[in-house]
Coordinates of C-alpha atoms and ligand atoms in Angstrom, one line a residue:
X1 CA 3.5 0.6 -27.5
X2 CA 6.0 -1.9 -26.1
X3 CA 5.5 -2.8 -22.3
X4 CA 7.6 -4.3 -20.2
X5 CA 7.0 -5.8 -16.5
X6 CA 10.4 -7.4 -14.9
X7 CA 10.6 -9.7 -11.4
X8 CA 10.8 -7.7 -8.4
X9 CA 14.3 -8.1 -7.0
X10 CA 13.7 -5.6 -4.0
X11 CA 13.8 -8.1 -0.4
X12 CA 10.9 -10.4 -0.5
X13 CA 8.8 -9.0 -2.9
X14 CA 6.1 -11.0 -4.6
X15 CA 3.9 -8.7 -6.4
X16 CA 4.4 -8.2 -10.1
X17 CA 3.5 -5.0 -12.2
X18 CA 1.3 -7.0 -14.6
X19 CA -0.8 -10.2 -14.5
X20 CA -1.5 -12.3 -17.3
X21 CA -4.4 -10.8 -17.4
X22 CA -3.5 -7.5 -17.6
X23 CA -0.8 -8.3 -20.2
X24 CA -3.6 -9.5 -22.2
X25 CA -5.8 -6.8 -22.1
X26 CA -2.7 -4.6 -23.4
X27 CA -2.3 -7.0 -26.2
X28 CA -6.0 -6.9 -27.0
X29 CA -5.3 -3.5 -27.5
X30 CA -2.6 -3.6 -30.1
X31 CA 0.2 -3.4 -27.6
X32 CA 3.4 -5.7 -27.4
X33 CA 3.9 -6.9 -24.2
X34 CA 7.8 -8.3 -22.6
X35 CA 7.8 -10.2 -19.5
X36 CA 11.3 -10.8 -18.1
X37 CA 10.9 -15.3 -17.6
X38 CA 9.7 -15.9 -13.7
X39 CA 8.2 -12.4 -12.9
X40 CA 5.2 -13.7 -12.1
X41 CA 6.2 -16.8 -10.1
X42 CA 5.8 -15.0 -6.9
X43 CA 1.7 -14.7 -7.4
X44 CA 1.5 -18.5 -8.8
X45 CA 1.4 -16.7 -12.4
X46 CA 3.8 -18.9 -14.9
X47 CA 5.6 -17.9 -18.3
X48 CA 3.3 -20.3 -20.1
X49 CA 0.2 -18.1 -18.8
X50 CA 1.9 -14.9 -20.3
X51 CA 2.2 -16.7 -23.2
X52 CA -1.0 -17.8 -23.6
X53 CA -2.1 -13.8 -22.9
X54 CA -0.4 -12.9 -25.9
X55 CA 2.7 -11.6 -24.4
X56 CA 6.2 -12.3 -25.1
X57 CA 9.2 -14.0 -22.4
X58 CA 12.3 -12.9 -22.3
X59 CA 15.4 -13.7 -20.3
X60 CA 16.7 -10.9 -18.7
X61 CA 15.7 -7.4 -16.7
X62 CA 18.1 -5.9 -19.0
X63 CA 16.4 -6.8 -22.0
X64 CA 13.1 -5.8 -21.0
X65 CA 14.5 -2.2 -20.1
X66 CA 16.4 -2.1 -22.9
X67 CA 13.4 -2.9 -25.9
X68 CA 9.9 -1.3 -23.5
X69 CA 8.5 2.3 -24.1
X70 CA 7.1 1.8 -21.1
X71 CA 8.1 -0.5 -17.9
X72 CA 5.6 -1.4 -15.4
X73 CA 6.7 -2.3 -11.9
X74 CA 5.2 -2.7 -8.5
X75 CA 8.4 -1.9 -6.1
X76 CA 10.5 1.7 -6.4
X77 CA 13.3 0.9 -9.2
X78 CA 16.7 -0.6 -7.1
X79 CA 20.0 1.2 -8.1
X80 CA 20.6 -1.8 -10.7
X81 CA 17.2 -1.3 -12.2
X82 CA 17.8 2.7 -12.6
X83 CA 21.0 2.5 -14.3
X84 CA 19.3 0.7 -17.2
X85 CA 16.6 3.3 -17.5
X86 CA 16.8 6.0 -20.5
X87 CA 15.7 9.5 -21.6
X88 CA 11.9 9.1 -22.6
X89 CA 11.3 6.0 -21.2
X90 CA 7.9 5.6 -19.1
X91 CA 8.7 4.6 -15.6
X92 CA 5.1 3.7 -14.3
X93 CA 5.6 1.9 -10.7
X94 CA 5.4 3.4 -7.1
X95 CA 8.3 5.6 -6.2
X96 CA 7.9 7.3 -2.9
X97 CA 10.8 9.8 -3.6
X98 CA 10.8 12.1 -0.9
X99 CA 12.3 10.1 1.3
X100 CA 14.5 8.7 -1.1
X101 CA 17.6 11.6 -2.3
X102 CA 19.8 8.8 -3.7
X103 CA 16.9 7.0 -5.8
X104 CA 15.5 10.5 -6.6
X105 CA 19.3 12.0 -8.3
X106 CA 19.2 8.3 -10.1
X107 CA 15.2 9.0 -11.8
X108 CA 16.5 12.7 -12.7
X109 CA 19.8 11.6 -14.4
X110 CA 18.1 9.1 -15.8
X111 CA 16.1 11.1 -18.3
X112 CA 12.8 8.9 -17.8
X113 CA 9.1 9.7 -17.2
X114 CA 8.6 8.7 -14.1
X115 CA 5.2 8.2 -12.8
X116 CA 4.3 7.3 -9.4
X117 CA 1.1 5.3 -8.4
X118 CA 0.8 6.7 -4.9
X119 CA 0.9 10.5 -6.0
X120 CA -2.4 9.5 -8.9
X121 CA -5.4 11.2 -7.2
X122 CA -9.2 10.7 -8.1
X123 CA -12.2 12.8 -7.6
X124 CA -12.8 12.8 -4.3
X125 CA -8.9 13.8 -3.3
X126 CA -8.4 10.2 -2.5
X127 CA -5.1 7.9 -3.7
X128 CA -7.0 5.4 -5.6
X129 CA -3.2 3.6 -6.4
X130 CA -2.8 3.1 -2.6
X131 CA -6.1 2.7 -1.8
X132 CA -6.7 -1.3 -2.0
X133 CA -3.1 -2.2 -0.2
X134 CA -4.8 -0.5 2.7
X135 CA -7.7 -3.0 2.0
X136 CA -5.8 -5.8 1.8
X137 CA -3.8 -4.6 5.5
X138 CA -7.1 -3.5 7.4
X139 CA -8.3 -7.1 6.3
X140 CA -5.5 -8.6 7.3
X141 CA -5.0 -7.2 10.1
X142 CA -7.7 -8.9 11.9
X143 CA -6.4 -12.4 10.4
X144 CA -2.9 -11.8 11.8
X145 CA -4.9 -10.1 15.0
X146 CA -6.8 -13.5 15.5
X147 CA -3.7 -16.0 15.3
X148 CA -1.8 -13.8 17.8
X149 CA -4.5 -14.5 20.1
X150 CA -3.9 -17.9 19.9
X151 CA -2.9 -19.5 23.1
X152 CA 0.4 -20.9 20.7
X153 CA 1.1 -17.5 19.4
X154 CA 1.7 -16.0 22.8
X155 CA -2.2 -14.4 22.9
X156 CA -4.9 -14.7 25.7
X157 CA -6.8 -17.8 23.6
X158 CA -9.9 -16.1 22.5
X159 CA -11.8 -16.4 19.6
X160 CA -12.9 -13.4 18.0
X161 CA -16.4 -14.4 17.5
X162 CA -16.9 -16.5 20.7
X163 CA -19.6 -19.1 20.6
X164 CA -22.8 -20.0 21.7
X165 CA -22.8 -19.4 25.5
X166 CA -19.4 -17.3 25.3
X167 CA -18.8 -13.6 24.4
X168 CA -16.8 -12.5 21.5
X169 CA -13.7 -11.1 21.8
X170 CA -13.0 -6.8 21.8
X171 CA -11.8 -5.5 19.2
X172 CA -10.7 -1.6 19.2
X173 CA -9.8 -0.1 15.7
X174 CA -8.0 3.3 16.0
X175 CA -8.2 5.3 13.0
X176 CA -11.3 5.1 10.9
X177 CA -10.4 5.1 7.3
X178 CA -9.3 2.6 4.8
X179 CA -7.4 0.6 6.9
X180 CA -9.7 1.2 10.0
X181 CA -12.8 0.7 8.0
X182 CA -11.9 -2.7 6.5
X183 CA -10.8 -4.1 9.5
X184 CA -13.6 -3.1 11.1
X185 CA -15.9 -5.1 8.6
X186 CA -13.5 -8.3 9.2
X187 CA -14.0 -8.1 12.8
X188 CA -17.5 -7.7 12.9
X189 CA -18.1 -9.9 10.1
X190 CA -16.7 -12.5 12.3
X191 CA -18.7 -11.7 15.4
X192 CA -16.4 -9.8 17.3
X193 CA -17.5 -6.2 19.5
X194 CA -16.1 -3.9 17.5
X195 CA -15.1 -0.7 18.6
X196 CA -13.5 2.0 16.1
X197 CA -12.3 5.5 17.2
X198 CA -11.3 8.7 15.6
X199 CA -10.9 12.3 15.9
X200 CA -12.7 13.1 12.4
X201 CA -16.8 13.4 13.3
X202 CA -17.5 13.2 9.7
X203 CA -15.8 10.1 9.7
X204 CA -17.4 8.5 13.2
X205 CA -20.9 9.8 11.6
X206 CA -20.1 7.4 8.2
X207 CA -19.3 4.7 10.4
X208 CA -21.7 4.4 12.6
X209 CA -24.2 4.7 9.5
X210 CA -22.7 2.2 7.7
X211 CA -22.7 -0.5 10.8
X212 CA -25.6 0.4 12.4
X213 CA -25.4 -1.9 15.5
X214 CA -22.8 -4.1 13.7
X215 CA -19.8 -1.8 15.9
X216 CA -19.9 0.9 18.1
X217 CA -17.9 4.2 17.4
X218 CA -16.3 6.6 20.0
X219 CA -14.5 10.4 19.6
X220 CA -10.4 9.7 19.9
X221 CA -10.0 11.4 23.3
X222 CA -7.0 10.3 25.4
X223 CA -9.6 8.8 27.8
X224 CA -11.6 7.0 26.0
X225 CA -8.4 5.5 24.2
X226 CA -6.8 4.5 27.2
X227 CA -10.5 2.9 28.6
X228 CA -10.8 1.2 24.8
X229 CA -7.2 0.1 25.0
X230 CA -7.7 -1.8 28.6
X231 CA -10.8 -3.4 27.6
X232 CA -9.7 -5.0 24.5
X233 CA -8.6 -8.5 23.5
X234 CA -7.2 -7.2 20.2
X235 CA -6.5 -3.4 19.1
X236 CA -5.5 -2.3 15.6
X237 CA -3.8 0.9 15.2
X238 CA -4.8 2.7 11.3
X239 CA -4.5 6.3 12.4
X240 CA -2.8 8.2 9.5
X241 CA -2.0 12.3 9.5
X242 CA -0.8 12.8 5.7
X243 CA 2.9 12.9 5.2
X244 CA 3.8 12.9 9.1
X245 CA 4.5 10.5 11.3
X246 CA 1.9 8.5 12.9
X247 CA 0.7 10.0 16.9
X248 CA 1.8 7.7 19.5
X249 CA -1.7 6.8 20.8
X250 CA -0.9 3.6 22.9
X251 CA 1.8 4.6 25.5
X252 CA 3.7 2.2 27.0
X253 CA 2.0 2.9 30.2
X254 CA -1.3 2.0 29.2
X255 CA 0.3 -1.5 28.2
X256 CA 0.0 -2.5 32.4
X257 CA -3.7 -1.9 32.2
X258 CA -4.1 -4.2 29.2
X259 CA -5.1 -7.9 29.5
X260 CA -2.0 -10.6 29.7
X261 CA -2.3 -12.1 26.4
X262 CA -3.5 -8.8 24.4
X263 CA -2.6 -8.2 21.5
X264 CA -2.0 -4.9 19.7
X265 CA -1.6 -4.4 15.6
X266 CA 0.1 -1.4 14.8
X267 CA -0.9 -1.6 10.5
X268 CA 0.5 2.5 10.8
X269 CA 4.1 1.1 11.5
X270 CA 5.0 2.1 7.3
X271 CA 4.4 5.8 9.1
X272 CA 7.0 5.3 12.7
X273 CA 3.5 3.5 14.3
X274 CA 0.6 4.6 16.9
X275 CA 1.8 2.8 19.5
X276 CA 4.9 3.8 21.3
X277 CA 6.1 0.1 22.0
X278 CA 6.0 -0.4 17.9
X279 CA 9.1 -1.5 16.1
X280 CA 8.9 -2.9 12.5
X281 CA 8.6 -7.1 12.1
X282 CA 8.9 -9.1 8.6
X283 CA 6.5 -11.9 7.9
X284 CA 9.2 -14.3 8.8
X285 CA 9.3 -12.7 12.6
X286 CA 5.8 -11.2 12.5
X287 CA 5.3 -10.4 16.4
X288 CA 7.3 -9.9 20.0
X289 CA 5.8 -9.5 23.5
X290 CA 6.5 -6.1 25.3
X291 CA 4.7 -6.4 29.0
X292 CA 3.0 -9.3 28.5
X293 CA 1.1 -7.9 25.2
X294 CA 1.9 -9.1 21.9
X295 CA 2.7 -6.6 19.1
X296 CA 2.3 -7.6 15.5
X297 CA 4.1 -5.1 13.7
X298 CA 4.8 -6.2 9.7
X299 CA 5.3 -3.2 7.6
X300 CA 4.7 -4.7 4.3
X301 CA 1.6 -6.4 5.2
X302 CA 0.0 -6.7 1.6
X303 CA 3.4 -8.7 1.1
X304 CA 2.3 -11.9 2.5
X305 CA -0.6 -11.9 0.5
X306 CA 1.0 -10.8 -2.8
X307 CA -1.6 -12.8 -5.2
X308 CA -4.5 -10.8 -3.4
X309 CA -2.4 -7.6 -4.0
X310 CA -1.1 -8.2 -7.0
X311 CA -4.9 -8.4 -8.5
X312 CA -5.8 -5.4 -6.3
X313 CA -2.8 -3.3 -7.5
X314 CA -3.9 -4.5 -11.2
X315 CA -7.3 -3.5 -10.8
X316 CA -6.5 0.5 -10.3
X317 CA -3.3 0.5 -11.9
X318 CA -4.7 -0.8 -15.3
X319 CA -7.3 1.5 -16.8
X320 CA -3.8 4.4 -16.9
X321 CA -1.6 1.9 -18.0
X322 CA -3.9 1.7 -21.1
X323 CA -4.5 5.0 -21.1
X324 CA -0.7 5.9 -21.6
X325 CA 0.1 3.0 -23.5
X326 CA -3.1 3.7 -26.4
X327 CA -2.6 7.8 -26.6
X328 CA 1.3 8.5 -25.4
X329 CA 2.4 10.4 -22.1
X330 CA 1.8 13.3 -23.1
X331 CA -2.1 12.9 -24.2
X332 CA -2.9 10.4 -21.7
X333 CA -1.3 13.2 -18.9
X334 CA -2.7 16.4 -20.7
X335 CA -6.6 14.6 -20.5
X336 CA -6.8 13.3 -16.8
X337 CA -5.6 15.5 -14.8
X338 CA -5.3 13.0 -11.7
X339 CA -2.9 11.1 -13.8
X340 CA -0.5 13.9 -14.6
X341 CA -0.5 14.1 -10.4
X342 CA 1.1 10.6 -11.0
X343 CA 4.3 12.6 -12.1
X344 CA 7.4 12.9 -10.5
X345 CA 10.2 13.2 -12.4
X346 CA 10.4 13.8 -16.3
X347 CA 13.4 14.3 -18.5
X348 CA 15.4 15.0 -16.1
X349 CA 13.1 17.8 -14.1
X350 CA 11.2 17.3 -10.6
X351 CA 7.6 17.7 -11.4
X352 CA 5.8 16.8 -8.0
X353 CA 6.3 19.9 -5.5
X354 CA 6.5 18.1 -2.7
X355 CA 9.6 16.0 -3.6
X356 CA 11.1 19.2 -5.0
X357 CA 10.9 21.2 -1.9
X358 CA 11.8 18.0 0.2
X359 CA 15.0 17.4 -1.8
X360 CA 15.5 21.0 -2.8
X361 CA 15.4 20.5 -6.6
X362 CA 13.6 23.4 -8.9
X363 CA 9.8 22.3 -9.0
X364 CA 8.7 22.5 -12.7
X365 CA 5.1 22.0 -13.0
X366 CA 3.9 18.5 -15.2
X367 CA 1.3 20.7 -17.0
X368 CA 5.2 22.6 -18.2
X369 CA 6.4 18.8 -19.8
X370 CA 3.2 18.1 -20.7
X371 CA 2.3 21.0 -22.9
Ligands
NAD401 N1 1.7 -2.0 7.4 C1 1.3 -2.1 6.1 O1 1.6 -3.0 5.4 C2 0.4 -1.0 5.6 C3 -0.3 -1.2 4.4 C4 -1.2 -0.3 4.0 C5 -1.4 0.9 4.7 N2 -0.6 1.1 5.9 C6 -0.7 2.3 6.7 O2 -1.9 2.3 7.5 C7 -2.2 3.6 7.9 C8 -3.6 4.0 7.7 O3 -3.9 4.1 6.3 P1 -5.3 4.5 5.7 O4 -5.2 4.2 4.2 O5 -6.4 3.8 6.5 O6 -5.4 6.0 6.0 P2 -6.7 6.9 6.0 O7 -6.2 8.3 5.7 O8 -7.7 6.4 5.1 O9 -7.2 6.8 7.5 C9 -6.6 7.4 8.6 C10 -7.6 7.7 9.7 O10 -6.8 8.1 10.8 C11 -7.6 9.1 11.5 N3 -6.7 9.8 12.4 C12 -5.7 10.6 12.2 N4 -5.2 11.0 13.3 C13 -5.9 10.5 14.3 C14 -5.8 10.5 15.8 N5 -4.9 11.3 16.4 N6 -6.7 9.8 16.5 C15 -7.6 9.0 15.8 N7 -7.7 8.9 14.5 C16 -6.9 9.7 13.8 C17 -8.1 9.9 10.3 O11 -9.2 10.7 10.7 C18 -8.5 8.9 9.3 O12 -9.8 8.5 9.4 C19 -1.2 4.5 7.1 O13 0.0 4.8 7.9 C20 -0.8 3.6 6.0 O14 0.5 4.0 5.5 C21 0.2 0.1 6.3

């Protein structure tokens, strides 16, 4: 098949749909691959590298949408990027349509078979295509938590682990899942007392399994938020209730019990946010003070660490792009189910019943296109 990855021209965005590693891997496998010339400058990945993986530069978007079977992105497609889509063509990139009526209209006009990475289940019901960006953020978190604590950054001037002779800092992670869990391993990894909290007890019993005495874990009741919340040095906020938006957890209230120099994460902002003082930053204005707490609010976190992500993203996004690349669409959909989940839109018909109902289109099932 002919694959195509193009530069990312949505606002800051670094990532690319395929490393050179990737790219070579899909040529290993018999499979031409374009790259529009700079795509992967944003991850430190040069044309030369592609080259050397077997794959083939070219100077334009346009060109690369006009030759691939198959494009592979990282960002939804911009309205430039959509108009050069056609019937047939294999969109393979996250989407996050139901939000989106314009870019929606644009996919279904379009013709193309359009797969989306964050609707791709696995096994266990989980979204293995968005899973490691919520690694990279919960990791993060606690990087961009630490600096804000810095005396220079507007924080209180603790140190997360302490030292000899000092205590560590507090550290309160709300929301106990991907996001919650890898902060949590961050924080006590670097010495902190970790705290995380949630409402699921199936979740509060895998934690406090996992860390043992490494960080403590408490039910999400409004009092023992509120106690958590005035204790801590640094709070991260991770809740998530599938497709809604995010509980306000952290009133603005509870903000005069906190310490002068505090500082709250809110990694849930992408969702509205858990705390109700949360508006969203960029990397290049990461954090602002409300009441004497600071408030690091970036909603693209995985952004400022796009080589991390990019390889991340890679790493699950892969394995299907070979998959549909080496049997077709249709095969590669018809034998893993959890892929086909990845479709949204095909030749010009809504086949993901949320987005459907959403944007009131007529849902036609994938397993319909597939055949
Ligand atoms: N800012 C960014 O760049 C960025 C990047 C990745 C993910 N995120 C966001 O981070 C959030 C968390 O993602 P995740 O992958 O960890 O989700 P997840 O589903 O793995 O975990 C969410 C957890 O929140 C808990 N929860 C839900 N409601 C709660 C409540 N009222 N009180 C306490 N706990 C509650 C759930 O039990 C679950 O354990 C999402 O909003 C996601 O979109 C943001």
């Amino acid at each position: 098949m002919l694959v195509g990855t193009v530069k990312e021209i949505k606002n800051h965005e670094y990532r690319v749909g395929l490393t050179p590693e990737s790219a070579h891997e899909l040529v290993a496998h018999g499979h031409t691959v374009l790259v529009e010339t700079g795509a992967g400058a944003g991850i430190g990945a040069t044309d030369e590298a592609y080259v050397a993986a077997g794959a083939q530069i070219v100077a334009t978007a346009a060109e690369v949408f006009a030759r691939a079977e198959m494009v592979v992105k990282v960002k939804e497609p911009q309205a430039v990027e959509r108009a050069m889509l056609r019937e047939g063509q294999i969109l393979y990139t996250y989407l996050h349509l139901a939000p989106d009526p314009e870019q929606t209209a644009d996919l279904v006009k379009s013709g193309a078979v359009c797969i989306a990475y964050e609707t791709v289940t696995d096994a266990s019901g989980g979204l293995p295509l968005l899973k490691p960006m919520s690694q990279v953020a919960g990791r993060m978190a606690i990087q961009a938590g630490a600096t804000a604590l810095e005396k220079a950054h507007g924080g209180r001037g603790v140190l997360l682990g302490g030292v000899p002779g000092v205590l560590p800092a507090k550290v309160a992670v709300i929301g106990g899942g991907v996001v919650g869990f890898n902060a949590a391993q961050m924080a006590a990894g670097l010495g902190a007392d970790v705290t995380i909290i949630d409402r699921s007890p199936e979740v509060l019993e895998r934690l406090s399994n996992h860390f043992e005495s490494r960080a403590k874990t408490l039910y999400a009741g409004k009092a023992n938020i509120a106690a958590a919340v005035a204790e801590a040095d640094l709070v991260i906020g991770a809740v998530l209730v599938p497709g809604a938006a995010a509980p306000k957890l952290v009133t603005r209230e509870m903000l005069a019990t906190m310490k002068p120099g505090a500082v709250l994460v809110d990694v849930a902002i992408d969702q509205g946010g858990c705390f109700e003082t949360s508006h969203a930053t960029t990397h290049a204005e990461p954090t602002y003070v409300v009441d004497g707490v600071v408030h690091y609010c970036v909603a693209n976190m995985p952004g400022g660490v796009a080589r991390t992500s990019t390889y991340a993203l890679n790493n699950v996004t892969l394995p299907h792009a070979l998959a549909i690349a080496n049997l077709g669409w249709k095969a590669a959909l018809a034998r893993n189910v959890h892929l086909a989940n990845g479709l949204n839109v095909a030749f010009g018909k809504v086949t993901y019943e949320a987005v459907a109902k959403d944007l009131g289109y007529t849902y036609i099932p994938a397993a319909d296109l597939i055949g």
